[in-house]
Coordinates of C-alpha atoms in Angstrom, one line a residue:
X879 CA 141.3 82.7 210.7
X880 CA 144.1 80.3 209.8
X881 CA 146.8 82.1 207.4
X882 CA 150.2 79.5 205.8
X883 CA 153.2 80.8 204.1
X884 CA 155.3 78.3 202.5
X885 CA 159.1 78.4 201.9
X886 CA 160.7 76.1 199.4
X887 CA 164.2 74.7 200.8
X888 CA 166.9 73.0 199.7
X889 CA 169.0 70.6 201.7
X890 CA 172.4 69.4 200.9
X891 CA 173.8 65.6 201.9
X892 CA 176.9 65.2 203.9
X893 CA 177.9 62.5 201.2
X894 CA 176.2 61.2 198.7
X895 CA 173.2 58.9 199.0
X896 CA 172.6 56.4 196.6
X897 CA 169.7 53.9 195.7
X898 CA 169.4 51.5 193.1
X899 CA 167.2 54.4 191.8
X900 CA 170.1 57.1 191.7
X901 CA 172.4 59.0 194.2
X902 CA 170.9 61.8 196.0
X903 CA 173.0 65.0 196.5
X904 CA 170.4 67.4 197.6
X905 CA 166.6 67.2 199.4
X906 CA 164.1 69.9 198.3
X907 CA 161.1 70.4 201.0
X908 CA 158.0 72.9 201.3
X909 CA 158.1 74.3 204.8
X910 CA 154.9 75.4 206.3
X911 CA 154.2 78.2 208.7
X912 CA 150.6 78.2 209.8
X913 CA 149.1 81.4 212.3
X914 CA 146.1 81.4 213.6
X915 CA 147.2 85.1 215.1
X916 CA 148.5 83.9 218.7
X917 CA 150.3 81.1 218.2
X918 CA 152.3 79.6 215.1
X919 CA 153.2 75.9 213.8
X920 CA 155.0 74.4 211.2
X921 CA 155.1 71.7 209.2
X922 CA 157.2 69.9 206.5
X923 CA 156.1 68.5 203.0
X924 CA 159.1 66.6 201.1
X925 CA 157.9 64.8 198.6
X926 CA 160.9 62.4 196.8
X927 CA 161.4 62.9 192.9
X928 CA 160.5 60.0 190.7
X929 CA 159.1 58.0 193.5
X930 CA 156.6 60.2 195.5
X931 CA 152.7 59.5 194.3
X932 CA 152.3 63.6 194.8
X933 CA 155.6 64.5 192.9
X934 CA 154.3 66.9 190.5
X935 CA 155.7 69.6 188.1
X936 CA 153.8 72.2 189.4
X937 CA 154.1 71.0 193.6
X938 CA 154.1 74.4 194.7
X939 CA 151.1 75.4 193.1
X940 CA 148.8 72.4 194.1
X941 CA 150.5 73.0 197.9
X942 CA 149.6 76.1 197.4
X943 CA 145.7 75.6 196.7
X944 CA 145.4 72.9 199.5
X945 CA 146.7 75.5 202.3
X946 CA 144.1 77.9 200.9
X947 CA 141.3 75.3 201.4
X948 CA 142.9 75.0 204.8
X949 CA 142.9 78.7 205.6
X950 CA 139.4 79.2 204.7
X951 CA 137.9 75.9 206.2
X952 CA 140.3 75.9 209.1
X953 CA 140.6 72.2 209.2
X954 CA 142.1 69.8 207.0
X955 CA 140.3 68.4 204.0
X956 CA 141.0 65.1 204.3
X957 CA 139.7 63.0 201.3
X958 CA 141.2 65.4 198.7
X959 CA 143.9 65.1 199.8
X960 CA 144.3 61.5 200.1
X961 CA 146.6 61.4 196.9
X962 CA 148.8 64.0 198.4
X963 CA 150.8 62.6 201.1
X964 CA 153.5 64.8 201.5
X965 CA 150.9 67.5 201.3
X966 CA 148.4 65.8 203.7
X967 CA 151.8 64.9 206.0
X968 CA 153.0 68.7 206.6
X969 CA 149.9 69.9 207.1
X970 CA 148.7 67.6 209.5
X971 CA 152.4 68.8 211.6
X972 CA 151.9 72.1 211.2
X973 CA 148.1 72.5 212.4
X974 CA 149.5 69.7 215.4
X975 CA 152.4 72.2 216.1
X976 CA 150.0 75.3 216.4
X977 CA 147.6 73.6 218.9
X978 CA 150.1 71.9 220.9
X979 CA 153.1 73.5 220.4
X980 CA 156.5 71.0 220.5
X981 CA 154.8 68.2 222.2
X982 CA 152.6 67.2 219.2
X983 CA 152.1 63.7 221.0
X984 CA 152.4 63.7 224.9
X985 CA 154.3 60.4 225.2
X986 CA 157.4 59.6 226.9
X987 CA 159.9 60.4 223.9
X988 CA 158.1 62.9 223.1
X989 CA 158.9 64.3 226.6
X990 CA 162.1 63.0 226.4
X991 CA 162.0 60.4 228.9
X992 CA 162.5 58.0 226.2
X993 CA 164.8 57.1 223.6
X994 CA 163.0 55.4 220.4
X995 CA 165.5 52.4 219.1
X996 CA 166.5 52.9 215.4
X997 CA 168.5 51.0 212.7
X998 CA 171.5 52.4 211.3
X999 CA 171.0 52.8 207.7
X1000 CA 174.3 52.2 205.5
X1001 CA 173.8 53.7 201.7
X1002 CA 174.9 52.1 198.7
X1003 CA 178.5 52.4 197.5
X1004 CA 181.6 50.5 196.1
X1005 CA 182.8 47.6 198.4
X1006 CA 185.2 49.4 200.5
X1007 CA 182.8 52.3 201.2
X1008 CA 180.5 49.9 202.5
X1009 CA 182.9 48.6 204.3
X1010 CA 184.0 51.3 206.3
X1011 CA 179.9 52.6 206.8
X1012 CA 179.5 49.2 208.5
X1013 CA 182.3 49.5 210.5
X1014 CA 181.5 52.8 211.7
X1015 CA 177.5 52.0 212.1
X1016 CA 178.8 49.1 214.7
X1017 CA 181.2 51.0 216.2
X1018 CA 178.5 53.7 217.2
X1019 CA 176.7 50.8 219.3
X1020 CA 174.1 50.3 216.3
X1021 CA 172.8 46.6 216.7
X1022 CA 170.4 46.7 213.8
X1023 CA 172.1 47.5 210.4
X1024 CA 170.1 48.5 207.1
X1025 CA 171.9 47.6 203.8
X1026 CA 170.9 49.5 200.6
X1027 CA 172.0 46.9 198.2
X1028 CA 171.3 46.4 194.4
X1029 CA 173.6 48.6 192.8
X1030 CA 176.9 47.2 193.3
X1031 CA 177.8 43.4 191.8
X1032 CA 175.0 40.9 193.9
X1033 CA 178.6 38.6 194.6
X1034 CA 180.2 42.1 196.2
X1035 CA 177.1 42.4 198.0
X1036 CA 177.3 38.7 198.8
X1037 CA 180.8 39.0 200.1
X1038 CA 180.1 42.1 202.0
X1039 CA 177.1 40.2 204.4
X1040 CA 179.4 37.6 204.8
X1041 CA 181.8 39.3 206.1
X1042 CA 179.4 41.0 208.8
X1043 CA 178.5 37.6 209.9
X1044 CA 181.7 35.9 209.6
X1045 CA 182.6 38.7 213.2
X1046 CA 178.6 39.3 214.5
X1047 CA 175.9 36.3 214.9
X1048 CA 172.1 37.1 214.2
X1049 CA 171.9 37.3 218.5
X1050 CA 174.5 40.5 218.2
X1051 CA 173.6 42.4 215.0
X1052 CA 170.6 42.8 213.0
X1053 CA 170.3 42.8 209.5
X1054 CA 167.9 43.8 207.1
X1055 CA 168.7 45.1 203.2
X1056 CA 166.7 46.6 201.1
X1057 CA 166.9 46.3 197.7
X1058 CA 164.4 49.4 196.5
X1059 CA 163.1 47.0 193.5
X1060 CA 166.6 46.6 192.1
X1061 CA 166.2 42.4 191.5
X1062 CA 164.2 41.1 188.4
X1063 CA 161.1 38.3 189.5
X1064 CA 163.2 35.3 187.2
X1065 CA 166.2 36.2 189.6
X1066 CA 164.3 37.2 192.7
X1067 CA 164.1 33.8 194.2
X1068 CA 167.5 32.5 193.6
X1069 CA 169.3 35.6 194.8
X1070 CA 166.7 35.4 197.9
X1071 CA 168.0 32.2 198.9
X1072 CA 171.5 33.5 198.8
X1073 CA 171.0 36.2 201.2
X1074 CA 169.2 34.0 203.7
X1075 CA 172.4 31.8 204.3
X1076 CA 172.9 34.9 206.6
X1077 CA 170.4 35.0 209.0
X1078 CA 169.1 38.4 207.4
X1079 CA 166.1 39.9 209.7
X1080 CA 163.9 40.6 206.5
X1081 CA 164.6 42.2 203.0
X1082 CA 163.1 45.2 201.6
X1083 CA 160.7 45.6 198.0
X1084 CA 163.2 43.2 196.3
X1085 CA 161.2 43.3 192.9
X1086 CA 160.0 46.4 191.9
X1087 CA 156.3 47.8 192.7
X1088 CA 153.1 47.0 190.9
X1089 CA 153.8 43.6 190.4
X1090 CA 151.2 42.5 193.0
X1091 CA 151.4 38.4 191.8
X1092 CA 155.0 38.1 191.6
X1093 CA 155.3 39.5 194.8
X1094 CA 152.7 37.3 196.4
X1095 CA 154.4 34.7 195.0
X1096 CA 157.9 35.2 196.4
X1097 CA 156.4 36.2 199.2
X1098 CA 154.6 32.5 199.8
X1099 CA 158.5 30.9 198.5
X1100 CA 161.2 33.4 199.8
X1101 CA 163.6 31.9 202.6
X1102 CA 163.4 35.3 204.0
X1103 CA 160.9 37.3 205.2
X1104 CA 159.8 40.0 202.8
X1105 CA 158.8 43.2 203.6
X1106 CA 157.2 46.0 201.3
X1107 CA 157.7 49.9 201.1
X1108 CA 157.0 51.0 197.5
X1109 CA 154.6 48.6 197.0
X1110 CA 152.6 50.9 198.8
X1111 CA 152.7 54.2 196.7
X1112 CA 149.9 55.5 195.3
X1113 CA 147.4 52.6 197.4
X1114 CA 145.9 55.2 199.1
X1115 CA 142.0 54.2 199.5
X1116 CA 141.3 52.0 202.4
X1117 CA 140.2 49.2 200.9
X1118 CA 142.5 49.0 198.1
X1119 CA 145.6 48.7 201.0
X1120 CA 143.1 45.7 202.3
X1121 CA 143.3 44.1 199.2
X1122 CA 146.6 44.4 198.3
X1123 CA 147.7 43.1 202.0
X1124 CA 145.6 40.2 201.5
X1125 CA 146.5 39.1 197.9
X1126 CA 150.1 39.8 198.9
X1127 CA 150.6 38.6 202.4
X1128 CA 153.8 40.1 203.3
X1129 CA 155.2 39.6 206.8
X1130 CA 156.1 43.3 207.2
X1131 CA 154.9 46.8 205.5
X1132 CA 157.4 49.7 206.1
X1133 CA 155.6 52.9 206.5
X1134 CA 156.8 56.8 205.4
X1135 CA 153.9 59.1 206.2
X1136 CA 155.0 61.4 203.5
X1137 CA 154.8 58.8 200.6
X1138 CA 152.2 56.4 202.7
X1139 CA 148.5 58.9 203.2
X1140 CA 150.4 61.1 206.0
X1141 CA 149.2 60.3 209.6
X1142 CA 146.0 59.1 208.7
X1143 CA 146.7 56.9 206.1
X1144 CA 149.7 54.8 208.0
X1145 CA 147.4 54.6 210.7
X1146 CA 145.0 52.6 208.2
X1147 CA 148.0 50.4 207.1
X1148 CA 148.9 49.3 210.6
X1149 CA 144.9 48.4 211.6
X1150 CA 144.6 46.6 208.3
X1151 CA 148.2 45.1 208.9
X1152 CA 147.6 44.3 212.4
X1153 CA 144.4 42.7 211.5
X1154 CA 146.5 40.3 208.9
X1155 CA 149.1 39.9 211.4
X1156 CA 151.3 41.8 209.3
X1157 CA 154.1 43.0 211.1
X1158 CA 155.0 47.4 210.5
X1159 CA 157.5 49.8 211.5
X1160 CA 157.7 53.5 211.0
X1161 CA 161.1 55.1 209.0
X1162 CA 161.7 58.6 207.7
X1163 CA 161.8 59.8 204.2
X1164 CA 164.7 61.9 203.8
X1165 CA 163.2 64.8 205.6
X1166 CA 164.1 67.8 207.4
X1167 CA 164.2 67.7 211.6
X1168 CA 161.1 69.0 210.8
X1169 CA 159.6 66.1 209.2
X1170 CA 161.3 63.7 211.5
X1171 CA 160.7 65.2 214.6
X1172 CA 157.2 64.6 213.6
X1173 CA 157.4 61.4 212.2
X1174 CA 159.1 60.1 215.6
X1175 CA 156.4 61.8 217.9
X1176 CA 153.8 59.7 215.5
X1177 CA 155.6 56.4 216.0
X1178 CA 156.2 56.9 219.6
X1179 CA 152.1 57.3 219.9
X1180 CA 151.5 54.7 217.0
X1181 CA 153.0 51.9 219.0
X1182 CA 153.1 53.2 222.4
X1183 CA 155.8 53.4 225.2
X1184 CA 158.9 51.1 225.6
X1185 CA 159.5 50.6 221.7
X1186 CA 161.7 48.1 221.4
X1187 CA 161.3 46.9 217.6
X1188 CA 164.4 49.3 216.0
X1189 CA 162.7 52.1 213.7
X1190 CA 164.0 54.1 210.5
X1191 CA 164.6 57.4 212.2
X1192 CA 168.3 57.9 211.8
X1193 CA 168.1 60.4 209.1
X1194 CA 168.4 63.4 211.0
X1195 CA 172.5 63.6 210.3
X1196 CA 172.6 63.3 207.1
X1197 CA 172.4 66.9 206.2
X1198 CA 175.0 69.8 206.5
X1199 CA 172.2 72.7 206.5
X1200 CA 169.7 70.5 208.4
X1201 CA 167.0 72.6 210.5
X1202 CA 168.5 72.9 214.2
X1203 CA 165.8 70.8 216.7
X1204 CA 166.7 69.1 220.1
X1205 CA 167.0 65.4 218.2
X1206 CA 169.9 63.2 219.2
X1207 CA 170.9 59.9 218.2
X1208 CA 172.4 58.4 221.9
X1209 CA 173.3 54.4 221.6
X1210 CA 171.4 53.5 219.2
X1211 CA 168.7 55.4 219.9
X1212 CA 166.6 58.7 218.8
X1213 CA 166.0 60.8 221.9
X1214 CA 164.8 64.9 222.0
X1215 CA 166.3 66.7 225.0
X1216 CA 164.7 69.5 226.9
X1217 CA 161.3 68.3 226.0
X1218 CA 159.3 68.1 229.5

């Protein structure tokens, strides 16, 4: 017999991160414990406020009912909780962490044999702050660089990928922005054809979700390769994300298993993507080590050993109170010590 407690948390930022949607000071996040009387595991469900398809009023409560569903089935109910990906995400870690305990995926990282290569993510700011994140990002060795942009002046923005260029070629550093919906469709194009002057690897949801014929159609015009995250919100039955892929035709879906159908459901979007020739990759949403841990033992056995496309798993520092786990970030990559 299966029991779960859950424990509400609250994280706090080392600085402030800002979107186009806001600045984030703090990260709230359900931890689960789940006993089955000899052993215990644990799981994370965080989902993000005003953008999660599960972010609800009254999360506790529905979290609350699912687990009991779980307890008494002792197995997770998987269609129900399709539309609950946060949900669906820390319970399919926890029940993974009770039967296997830290290696949730026996795989080279997860052993820690491997190191899985990452981006270094640089949050949205005034110029200088920018700046100075960039220049620390490449000092660390990072040679793929994420750009929030969006919510300072596009020319600032302009200036600031310039300037990147004008010391690193496309052979050296990496770029990819994301622009979290921040440019209208009547500007989308033109602004697109500024940023590729740069050699820019891809950018991210540069209109905003739910506009699935604009987006097809800058993604048939755009100079640069387009690639979508909230897009994929709330597409949670199978052959909806078929649809969507193939009316859309992106060349690459970024995948959060706590906003994208947990485990399960990013494992749909890469067959479906794979079968389009879509190109994926795997990031974090903000969580906990918790979530992260788990999120990087999922890629590692999602796209197998030697990784070498960078992933969005840098997340693990941003916090002050973060949950202590053997998670490292050594030259550019994400390693976990002490795991074999």
């Amino acid at each position: 017999m299966l029991k779960i407690d859950i424990e509400e948390h609250l994280l706090h930022f080392k600085q402030p991160a800002g979107t186009s949607r806001g600045v984030y000071t703090t990260r709230r996040s359900w931890f689960l414990r789940v006993s089955d009387g000899s052993a215990v595991g644990v799981g994370e469900c965080a989902p993000l406020p005003q953008l999660s398809c599960d972010d609800l009023p009254n999360y506790g409560a529905v979290l609350r009912r699912f687990c009991d569903e779980v307890e008494q089935m002792g197995e997770i109910p998987y269609e129900p909780l399709r539309d609950y990906p946060s949900m669906l995400f820390g319970l399919e870690t926890a029940l993974l962490s009770l039967r296997r305990g830290s290696l949730l995926f026996d795989t080279p990282f997860a052993r820690g044999l491997q190191g899985i290569p990452i981006n270094g993510l640089v949050w949205m700011g005034t110029f200088e702050e920018m700046q100075q994140r960039i220049e620390e990002k490449l000092s660390q060795g990072f040679h793929c660089v994420k750009l929030k942009i969006g919510a300072i002046d596009f020319d600032a923005e302009l200036e600031l990928i310039k300037k990147i260029r004008s010391r690193f070629n496309y052979h050296d550093v990496e770029l990819r922005v994301d622009a979290n919906g921040a440019f209208s469709f009547e500007e989308a194009l033109y602004k697109l054809e500024l940023l590729s002057q740069y050699a820019l690897h891809s950018i991210e949801q540069p209109i905003k979700a739910g506009q699935w014929s604009f987006m097809a159609e800058l993604c048939r015009e755009s100079p640069l390769p387009i690639a979508l995250d909230e897009e994929l919100i709330g597409v949670n039955d199978p052959d909806q994300k078929r649809q969507m892929l193939n009316i859309i035709r992106p060349r690459y879906i970024i995948l959060k298993p706590s906003l994208h159908g947990g485990m399960m459901g990013v494992r749909e979007w890469i067959d479906v993507a794979r079968d389009m020739r879509i190109g994926s990759w795997i990031t974090s949403a903000l969580e906990s080590n918790i979530g992260l841990n788990a999120i990087a033992q999922f890629c590692s056995t999602v796209y197998g050993d030697n990784i070498t496309f960078p992933q969005g798993l840098g997340t693990g520092l941003l916090f002050t109170d973060n949950i202590p786990l053997p998670l490292e970030i050594r030259n550019a990559q994400l390693w976990i010590s002490n795991n074999s």
